[in-house]
PDB file of C-alpha atoms in Angstrom:
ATOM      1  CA  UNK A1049     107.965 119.967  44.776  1.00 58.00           C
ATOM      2  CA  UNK A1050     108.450 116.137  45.795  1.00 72.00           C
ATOM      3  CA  UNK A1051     107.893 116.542  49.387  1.00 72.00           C
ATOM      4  CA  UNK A1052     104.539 118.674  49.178  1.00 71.00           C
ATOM      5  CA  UNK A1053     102.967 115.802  46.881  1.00 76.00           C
ATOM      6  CA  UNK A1054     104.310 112.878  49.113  1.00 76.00           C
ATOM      7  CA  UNK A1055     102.648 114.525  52.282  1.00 75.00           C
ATOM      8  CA  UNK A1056      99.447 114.467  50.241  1.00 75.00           C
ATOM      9  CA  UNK A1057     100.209 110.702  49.039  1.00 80.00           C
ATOM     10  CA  UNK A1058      99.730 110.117  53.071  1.00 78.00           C
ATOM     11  CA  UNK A1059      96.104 111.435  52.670  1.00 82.00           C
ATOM     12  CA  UNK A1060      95.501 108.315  49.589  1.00 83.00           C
ATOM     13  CA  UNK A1061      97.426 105.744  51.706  1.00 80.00           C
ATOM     14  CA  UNK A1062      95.380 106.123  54.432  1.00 82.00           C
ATOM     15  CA  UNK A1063      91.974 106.753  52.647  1.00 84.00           C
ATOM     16  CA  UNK A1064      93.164 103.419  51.077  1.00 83.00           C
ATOM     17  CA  UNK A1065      93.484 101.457  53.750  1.00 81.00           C
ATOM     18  CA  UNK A1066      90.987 102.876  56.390  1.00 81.00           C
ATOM     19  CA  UNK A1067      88.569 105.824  56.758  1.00 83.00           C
ATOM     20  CA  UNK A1068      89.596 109.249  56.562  1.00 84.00           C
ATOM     21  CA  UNK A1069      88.240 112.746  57.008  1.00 84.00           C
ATOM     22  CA  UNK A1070      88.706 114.486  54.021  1.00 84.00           C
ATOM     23  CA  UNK A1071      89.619 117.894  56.026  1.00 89.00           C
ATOM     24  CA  UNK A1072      92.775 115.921  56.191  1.00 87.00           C
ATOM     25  CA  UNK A1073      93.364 116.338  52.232  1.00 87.00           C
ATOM     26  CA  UNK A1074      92.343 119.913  52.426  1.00 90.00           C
ATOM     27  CA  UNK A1075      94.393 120.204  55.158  1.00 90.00           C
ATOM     28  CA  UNK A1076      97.344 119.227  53.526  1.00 88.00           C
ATOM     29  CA  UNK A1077      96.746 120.278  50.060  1.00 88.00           C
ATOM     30  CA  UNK A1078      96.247 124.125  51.922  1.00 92.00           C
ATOM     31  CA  UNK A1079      99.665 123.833  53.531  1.00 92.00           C
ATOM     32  CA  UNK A1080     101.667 122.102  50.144  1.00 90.00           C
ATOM     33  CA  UNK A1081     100.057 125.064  48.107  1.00 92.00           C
ATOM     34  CA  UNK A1082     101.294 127.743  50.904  1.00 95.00           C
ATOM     35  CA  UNK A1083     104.905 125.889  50.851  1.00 92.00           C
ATOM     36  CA  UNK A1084     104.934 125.868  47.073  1.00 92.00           C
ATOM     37  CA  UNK A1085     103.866 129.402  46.207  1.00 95.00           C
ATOM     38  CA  UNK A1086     106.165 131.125  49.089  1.00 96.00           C
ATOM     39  CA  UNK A1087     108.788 128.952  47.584  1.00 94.00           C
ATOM     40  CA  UNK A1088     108.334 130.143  44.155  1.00 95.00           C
ATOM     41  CA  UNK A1089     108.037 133.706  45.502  1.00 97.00           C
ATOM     42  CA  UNK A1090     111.148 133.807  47.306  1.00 97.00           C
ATOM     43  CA  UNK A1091     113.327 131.790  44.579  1.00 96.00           C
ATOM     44  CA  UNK A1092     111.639 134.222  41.662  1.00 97.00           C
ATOM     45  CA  UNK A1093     112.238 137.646  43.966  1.00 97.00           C
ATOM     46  CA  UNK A1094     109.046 138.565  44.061  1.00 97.00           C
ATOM     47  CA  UNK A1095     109.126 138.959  47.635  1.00 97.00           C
ATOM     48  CA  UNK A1096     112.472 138.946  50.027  1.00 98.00           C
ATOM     49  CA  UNK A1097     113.863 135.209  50.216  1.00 96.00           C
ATOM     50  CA  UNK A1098     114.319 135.091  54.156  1.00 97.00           C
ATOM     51  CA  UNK A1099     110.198 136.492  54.651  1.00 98.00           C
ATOM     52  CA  UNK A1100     108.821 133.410  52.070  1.00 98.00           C
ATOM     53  CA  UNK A1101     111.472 130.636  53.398  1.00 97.00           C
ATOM     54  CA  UNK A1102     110.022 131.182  56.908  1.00 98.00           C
ATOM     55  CA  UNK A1103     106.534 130.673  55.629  1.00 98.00           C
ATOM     56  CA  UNK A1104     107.566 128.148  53.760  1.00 95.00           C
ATOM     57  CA  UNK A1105     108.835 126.154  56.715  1.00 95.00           C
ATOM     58  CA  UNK A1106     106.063 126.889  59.020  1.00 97.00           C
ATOM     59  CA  UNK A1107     103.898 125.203  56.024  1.00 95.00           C
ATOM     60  CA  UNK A1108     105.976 122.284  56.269  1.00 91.00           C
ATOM     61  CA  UNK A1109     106.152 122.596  60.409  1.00 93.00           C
ATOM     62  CA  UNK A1110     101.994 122.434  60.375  1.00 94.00           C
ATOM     63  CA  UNK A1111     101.689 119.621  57.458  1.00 90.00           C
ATOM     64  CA  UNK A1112     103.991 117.437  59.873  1.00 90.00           C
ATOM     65  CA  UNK A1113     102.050 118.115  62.805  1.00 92.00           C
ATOM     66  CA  UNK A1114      98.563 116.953  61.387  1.00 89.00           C
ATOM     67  CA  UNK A1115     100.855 113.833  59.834  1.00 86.00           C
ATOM     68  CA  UNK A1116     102.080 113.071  63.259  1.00 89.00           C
ATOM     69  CA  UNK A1117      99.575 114.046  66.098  1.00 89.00           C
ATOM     70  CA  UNK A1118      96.555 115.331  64.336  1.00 87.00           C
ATOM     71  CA  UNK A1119      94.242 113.962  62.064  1.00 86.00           C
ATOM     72  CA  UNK A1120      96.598 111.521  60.188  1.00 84.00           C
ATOM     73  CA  UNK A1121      98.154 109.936  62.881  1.00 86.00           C
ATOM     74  CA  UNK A1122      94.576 109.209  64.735  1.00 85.00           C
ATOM     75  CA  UNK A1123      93.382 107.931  60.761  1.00 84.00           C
ATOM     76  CA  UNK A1124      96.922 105.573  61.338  1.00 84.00           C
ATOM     77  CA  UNK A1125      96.272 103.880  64.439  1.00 85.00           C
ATOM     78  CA  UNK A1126      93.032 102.382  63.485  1.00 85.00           C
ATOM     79  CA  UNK A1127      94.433 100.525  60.310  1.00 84.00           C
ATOM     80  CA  UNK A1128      96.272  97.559  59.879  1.00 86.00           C
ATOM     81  CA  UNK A1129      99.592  97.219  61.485  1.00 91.00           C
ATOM     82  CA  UNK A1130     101.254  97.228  57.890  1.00 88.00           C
ATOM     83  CA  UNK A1131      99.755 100.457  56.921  1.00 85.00           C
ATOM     84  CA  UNK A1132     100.834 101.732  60.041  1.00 87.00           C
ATOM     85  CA  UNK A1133     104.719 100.551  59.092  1.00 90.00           C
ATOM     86  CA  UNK A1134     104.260 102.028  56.113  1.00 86.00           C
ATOM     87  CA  UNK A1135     103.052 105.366  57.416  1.00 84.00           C
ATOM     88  CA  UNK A1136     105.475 105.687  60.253  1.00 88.00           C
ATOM     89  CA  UNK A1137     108.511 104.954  57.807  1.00 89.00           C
ATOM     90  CA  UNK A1138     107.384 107.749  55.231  1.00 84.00           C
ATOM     91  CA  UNK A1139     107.000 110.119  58.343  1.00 85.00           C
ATOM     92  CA  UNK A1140     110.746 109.620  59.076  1.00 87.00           C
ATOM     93  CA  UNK A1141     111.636 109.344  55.284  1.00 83.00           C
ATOM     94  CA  UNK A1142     109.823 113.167  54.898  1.00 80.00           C
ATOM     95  CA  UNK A1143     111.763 113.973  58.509  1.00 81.00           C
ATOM     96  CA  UNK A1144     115.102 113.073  58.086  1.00 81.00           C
TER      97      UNK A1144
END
């Protein structure tokens, strides 16, 4: 549950400290919702575990790719050098 609300936390960071599309929210918030249910679906049985971890991770797999080359990354480079510390040290936090 913690890593699906940090990625969106990089959406307020950034809408913080520069301007933002919101897509990139929606974005985000479609792919932590996707994580979270398959999750759920494969921990409660309701569908087979291996099926709902894989779509789990390719959740996670698209959430880091708009963090780090799409939209959020672009959002990054035009703030202040500080944000973008902060930004690039929560990507590797959420990475490793």
């Amino acid at each position: 549950l913690t890593v699906p609300l940090l990625i969106c936390e990089f959406y307020l960071i950034l809408a913080a400290a520069t301007n933002v599309a919101g897509s990139l929210f929606k974005k985000l918030l479609v792919g932590s919702l996707v994580m979270l249910v398959f999750g759920y679906m494969g921990e409660a049985g309701i569908m087979a575990a291996w099926p709902a971890f894989i779509i789990g991770c390719l959740a996670w797999v698209y959430m880091i790719y708009e963090l780090w080359a799409g939209e959020g990354k672009s959002a990054c480079n035009t703030a202040s050098p500080a944000v973008q510390s902060a930004y690039n040290t929560m990507m590797y936090i959420i990475i490793f």
